[in-house]
PDB file of C-alpha atoms in Angstrom:
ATOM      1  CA  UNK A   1       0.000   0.000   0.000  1.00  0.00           C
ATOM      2  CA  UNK A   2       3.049   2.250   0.588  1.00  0.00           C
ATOM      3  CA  UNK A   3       4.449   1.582  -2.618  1.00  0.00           C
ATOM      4  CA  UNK A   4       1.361   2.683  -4.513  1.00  0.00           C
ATOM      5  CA  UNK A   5       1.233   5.881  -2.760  1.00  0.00           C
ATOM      6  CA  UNK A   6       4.756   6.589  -3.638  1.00  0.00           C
ATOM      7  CA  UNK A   7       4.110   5.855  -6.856  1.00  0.00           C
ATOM      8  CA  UNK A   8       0.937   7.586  -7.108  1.00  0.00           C
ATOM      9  CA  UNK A   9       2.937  10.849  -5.840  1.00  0.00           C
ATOM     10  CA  UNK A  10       5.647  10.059  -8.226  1.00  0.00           C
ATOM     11  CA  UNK A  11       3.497  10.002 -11.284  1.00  0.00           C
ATOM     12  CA  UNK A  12       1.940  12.940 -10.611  1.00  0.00           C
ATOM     13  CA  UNK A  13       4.799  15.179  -9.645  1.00  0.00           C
ATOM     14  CA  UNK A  14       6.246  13.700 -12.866  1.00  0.00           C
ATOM     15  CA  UNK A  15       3.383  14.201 -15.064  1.00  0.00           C
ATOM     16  CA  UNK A  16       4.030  18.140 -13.819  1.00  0.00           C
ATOM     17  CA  UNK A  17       7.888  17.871 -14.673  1.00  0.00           C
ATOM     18  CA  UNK A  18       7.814  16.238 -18.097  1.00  0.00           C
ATOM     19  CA  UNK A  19       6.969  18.788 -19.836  1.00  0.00           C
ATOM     20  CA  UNK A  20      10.298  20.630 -18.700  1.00  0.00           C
ATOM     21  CA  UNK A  21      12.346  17.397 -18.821  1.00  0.00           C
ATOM     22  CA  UNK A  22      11.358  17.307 -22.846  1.00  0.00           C
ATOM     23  CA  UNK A  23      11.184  21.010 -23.486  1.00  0.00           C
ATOM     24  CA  UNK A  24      12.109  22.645 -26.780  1.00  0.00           C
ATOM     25  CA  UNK A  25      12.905  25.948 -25.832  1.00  0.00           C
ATOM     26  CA  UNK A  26      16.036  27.560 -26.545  1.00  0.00           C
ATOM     27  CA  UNK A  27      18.956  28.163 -25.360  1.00  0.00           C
ATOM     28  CA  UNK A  28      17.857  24.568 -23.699  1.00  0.00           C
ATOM     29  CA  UNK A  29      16.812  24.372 -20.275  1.00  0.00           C
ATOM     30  CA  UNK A  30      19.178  21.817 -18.310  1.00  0.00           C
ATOM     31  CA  UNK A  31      16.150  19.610 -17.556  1.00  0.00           C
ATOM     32  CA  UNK A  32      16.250  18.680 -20.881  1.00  0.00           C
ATOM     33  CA  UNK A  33      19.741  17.708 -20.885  1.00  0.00           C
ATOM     34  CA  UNK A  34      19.013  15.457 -17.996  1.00  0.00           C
ATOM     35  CA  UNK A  35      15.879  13.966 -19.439  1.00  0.00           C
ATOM     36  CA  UNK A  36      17.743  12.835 -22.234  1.00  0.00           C
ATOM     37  CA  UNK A  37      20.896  11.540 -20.181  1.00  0.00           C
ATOM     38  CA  UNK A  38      18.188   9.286 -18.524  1.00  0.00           C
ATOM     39  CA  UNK A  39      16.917   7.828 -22.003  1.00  0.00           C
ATOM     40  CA  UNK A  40      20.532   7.767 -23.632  1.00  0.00           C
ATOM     41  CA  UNK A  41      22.489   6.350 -20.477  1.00  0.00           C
ATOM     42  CA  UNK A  42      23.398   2.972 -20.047  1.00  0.00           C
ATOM     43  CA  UNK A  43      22.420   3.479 -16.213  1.00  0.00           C
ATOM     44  CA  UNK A  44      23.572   0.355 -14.941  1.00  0.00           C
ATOM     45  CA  UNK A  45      27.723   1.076 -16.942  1.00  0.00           C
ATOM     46  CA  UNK A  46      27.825   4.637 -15.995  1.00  0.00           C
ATOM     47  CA  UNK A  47      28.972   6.724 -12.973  1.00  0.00           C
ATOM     48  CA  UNK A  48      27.220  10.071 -12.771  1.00  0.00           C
ATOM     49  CA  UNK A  49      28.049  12.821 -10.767  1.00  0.00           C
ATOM     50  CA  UNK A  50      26.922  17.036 -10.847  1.00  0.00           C
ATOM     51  CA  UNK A  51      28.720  20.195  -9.555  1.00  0.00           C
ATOM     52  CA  UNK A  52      28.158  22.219  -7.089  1.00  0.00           C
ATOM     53  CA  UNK A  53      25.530  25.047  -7.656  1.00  0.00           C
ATOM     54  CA  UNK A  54      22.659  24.568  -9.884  1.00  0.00           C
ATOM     55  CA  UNK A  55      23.750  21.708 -11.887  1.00  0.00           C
ATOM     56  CA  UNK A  56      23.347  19.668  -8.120  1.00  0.00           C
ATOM     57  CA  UNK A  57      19.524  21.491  -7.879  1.00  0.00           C
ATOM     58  CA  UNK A  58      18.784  20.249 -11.257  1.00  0.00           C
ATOM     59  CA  UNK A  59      19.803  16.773 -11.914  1.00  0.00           C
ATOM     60  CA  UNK A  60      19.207  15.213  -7.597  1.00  0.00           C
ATOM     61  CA  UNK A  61      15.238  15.218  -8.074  1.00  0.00           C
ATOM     62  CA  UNK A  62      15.235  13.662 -11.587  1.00  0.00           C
ATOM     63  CA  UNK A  63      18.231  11.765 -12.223  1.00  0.00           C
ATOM     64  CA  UNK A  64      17.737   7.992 -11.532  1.00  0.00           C
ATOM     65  CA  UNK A  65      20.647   6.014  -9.832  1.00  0.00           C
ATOM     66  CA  UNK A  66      19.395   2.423 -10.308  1.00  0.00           C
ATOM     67  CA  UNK A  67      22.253   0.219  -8.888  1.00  0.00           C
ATOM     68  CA  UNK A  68      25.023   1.178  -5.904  1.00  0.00           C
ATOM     69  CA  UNK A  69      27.536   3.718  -7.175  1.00  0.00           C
ATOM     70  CA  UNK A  70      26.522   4.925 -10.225  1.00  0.00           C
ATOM     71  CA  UNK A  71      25.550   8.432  -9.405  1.00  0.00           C
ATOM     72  CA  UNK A  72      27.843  10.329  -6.950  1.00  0.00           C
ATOM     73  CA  UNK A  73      25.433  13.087  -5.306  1.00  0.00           C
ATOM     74  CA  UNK A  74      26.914  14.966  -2.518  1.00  0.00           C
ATOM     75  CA  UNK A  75      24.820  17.658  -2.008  1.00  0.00           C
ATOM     76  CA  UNK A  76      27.072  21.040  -0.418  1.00  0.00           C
ATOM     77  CA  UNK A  77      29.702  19.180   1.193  1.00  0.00           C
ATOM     78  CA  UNK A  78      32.512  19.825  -1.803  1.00  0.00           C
ATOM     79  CA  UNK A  79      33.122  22.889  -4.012  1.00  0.00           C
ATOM     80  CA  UNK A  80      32.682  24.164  -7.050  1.00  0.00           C
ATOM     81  CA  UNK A  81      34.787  22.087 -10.146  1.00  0.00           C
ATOM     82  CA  UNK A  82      35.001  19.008  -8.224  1.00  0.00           C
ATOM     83  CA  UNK A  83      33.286  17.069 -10.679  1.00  0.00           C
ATOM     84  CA  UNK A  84      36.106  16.590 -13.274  1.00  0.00           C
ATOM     85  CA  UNK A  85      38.851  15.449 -10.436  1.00  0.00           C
ATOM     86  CA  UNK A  86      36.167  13.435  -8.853  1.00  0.00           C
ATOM     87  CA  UNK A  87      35.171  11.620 -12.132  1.00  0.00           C
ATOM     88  CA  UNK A  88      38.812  11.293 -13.562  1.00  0.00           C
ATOM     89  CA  UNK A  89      39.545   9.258 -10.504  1.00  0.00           C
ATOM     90  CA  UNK A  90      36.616   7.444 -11.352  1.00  0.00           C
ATOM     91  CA  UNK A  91      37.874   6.880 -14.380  1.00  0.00           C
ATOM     92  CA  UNK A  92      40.635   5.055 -12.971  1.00  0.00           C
ATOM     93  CA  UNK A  93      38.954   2.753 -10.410  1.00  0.00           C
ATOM     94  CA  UNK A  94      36.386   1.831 -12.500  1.00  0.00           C
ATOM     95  CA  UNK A  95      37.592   1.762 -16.229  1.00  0.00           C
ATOM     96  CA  UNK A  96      35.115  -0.200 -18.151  1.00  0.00           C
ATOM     97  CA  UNK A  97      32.259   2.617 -16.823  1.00  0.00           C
ATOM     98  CA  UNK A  98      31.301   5.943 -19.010  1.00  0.00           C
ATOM     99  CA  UNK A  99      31.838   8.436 -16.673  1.00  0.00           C
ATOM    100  CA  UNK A 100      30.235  11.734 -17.152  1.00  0.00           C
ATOM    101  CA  UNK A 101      30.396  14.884 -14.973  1.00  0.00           C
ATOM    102  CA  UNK A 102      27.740  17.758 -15.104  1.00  0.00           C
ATOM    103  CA  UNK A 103      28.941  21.427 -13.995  1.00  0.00           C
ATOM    104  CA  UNK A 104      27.991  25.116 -15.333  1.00  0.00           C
ATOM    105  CA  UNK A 105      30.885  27.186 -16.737  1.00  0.00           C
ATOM    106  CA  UNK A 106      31.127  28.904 -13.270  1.00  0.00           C
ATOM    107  CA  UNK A 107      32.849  25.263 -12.090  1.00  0.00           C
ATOM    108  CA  UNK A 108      34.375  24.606 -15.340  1.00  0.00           C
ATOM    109  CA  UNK A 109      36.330  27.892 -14.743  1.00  0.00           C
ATOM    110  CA  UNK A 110      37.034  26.206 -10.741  1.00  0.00           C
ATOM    111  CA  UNK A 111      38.629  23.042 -12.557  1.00  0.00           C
ATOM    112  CA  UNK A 112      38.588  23.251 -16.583  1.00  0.00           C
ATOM    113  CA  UNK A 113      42.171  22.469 -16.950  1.00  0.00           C
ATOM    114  CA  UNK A 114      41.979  19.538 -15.128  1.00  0.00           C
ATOM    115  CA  UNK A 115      40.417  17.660 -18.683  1.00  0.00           C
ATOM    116  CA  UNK A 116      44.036  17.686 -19.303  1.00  0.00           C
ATOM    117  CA  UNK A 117      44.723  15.620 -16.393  1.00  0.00           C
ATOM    118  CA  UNK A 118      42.029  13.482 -17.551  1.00  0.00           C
ATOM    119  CA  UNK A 119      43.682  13.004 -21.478  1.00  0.00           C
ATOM    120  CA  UNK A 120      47.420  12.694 -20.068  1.00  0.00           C
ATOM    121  CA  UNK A 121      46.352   9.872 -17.778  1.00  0.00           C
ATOM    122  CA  UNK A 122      44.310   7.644 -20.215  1.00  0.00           C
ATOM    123  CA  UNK A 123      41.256   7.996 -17.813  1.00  0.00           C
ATOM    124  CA  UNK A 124      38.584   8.991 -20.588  1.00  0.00           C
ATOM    125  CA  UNK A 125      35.423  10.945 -18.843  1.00  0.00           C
ATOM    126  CA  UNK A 126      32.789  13.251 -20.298  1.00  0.00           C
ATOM    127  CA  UNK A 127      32.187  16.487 -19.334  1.00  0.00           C
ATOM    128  CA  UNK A 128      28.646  18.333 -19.774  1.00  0.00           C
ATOM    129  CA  UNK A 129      28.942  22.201 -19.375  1.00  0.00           C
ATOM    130  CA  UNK A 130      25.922  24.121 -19.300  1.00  0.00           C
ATOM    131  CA  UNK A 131      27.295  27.427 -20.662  1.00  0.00           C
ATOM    132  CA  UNK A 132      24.848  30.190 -19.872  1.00  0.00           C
ATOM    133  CA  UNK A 133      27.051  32.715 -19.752  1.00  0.00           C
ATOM    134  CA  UNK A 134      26.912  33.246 -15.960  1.00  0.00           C
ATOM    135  CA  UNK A 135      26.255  32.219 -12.557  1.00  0.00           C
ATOM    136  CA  UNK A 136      22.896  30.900 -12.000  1.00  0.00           C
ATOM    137  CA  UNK A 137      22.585  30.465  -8.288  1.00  0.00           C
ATOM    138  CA  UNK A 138      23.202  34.040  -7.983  1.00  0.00           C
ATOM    139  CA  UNK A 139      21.230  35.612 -10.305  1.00  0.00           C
ATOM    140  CA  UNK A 140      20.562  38.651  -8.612  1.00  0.00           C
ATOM    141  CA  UNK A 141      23.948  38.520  -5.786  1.00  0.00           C
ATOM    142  CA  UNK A 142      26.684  40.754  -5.062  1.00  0.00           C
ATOM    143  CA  UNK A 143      24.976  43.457  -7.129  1.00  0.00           C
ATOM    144  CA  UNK A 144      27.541  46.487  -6.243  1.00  0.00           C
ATOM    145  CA  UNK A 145      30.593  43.793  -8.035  1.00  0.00           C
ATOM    146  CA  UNK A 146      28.182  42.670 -10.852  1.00  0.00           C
ATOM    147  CA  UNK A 147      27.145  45.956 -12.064  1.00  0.00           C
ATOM    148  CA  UNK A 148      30.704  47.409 -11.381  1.00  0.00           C
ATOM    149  CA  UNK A 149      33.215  44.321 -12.433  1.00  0.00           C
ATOM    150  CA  UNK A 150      30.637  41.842 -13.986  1.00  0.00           C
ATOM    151  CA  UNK A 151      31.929  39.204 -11.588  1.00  0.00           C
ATOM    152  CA  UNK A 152      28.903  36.952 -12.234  1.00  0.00           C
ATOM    153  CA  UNK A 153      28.718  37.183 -16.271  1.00  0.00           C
ATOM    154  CA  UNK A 154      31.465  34.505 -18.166  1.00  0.00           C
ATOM    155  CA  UNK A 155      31.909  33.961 -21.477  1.00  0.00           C
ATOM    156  CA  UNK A 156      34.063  31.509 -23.475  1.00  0.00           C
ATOM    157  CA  UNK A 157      33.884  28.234 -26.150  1.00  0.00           C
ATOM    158  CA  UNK A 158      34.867  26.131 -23.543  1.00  0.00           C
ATOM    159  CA  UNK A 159      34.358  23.381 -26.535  1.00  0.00           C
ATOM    160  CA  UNK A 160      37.156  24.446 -28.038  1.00  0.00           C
ATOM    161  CA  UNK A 161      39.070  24.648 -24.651  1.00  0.00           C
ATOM    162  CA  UNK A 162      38.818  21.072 -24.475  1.00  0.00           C
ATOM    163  CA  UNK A 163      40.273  20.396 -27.706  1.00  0.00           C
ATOM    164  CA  UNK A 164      43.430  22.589 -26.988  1.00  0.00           C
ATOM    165  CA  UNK A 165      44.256  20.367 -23.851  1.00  0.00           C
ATOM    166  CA  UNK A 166      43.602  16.963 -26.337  1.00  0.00           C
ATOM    167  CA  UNK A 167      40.680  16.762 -25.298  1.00  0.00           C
ATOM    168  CA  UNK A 168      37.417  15.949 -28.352  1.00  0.00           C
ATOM    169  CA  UNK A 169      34.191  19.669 -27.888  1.00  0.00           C
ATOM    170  CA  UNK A 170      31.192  19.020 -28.857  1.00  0.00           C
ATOM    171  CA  UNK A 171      29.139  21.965 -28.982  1.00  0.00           C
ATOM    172  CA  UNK A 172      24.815  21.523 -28.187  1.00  0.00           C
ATOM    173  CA  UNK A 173      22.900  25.023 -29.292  1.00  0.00           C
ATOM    174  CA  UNK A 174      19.790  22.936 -30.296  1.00  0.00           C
ATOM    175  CA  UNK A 175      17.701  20.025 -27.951  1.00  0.00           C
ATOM    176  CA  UNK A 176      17.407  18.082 -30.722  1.00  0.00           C
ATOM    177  CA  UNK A 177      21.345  17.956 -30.894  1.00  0.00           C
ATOM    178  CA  UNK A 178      21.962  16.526 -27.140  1.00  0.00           C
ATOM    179  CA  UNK A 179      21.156  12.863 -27.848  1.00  0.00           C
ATOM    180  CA  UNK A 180      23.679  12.925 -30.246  1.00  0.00           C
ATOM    181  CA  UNK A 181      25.977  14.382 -28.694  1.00  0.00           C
ATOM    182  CA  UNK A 182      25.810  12.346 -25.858  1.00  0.00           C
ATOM    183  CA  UNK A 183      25.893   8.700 -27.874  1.00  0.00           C
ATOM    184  CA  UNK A 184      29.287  10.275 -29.855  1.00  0.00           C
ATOM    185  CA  UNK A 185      30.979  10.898 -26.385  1.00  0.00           C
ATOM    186  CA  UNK A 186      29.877   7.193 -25.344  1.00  0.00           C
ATOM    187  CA  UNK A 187      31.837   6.496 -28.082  1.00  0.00           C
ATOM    188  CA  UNK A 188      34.517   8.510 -28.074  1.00  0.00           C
ATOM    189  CA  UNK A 189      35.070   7.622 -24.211  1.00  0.00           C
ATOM    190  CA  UNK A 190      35.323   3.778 -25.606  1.00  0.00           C
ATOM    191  CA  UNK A 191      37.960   4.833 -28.037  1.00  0.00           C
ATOM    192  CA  UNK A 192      40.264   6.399 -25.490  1.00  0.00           C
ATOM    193  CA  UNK A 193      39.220  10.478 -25.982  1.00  0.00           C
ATOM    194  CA  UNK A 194      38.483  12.480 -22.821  1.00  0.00           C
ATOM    195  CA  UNK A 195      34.875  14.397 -24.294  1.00  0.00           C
ATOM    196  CA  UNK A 196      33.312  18.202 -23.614  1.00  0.00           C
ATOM    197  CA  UNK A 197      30.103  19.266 -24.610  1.00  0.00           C
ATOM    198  CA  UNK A 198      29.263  22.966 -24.382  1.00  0.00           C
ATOM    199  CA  UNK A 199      26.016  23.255 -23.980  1.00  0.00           C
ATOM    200  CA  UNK A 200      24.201  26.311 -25.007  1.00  0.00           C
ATOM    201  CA  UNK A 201      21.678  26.808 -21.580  1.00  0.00           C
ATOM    202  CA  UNK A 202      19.452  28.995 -20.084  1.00  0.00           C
ATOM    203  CA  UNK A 203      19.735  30.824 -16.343  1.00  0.00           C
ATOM    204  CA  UNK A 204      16.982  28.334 -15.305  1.00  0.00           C
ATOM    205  CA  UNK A 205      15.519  29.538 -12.086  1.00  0.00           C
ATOM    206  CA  UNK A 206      13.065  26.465 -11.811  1.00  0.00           C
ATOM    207  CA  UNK A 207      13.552  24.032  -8.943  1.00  0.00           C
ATOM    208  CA  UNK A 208      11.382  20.833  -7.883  1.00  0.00           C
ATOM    209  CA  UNK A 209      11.185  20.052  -4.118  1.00  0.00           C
ATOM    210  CA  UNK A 210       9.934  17.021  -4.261  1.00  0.00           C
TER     211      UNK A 210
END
């Protein structure tokens, strides 16, 4: 009896959610780029694991971990760029996994360098940036250093970054593209080549508390 009302709640906070998780709109919304990591994923051969900041907001409701270890969520405890480190160590311990990191171009600017890492040492992972130009969990913070230094605005083709350390950049400016883009970097990962893709994202300010 339990069960069903879990699942009862589930379907109907996901019947409110899909919508978002298969959205169009453009630049993309991040929910779409995790409702199509949960149809592309091989679930049960990948390690997952977010950023700090709003990639962690976005992907903890949604994102399905469906056997022991293969999604690292750890809420606030680390900082921001962790994700490629953590994941390149991943990498290592567990080398027949695809192992993918999610992280907004605040984090990638934390830790971006580290892909090299990642290329010298054979440990092939996939990075997902969601490049919207800024810092989303502050939207409206530190106004007196925004207006006057732009400290929460970023720019950069953080694709092409990648493929100056050795790296393979993919870059996503469409929904339709992120499928794709994710089965080439399954790929590619198999082949031996560490994998960016630059997505082109929105500030989403939508959150689910369920």
């Amino acid at each position: 009896e339990l069960a069903d009302q879990i699942a009862e709640i589930n379907d109907k906070w996901m019947a409110e959610w899909s919508g978002v998780l298969n959205s169009n709109e453009t630049p993309i919304t991040p929910y779409r780029v995790i409702g199509e990591m949960i149809n592309v994923l091989d679930k049960e051969n990948s390690i997952v694991t977010h950023d700090a900041g709003a990639p962690r907001d976005i992907i903890m409701p949604f994102y399905p971990g469906t056997v022991p270890h293969s999604y690292v969520g750890w809420g606030k405890t680390t900082h921001l760029g962790y994700g490629i480190p953590l994941m390149t160590g991943v990498k290592m311990a567990c080398p027949d996994k695809f192992c993918m990191n999610i992280m907004g171009d605040g984090a990638f600017g934390m830790s971006g360098l580290d892909l090299e890492t990642s290329v010298r040492a054979g440990a092939p992972i996939t990075t997902i940036v969601l490049n919207n130009g800024g810092m989303a969990t502050y939207p409206g913070g530190y106004p007196t250093a925004r207006e006057s230094f732009g400290t929460t605005f970023m720019t950069g083709d953080y694709a092409k970054i990648a493929e100056g350390l050795g790296a393979v950049g993919i870059t996503v400016t469409k929904p339709e593209e992120i499928a794709s883009a994710l089965e080439q970097a399954k790929q590619l990962n198999a082949n031996g080549k560490t994998v960016l893709i630059d997505v082109h994202s929105n500030m989403e300010d939508r959150r689910s508390n369920f």
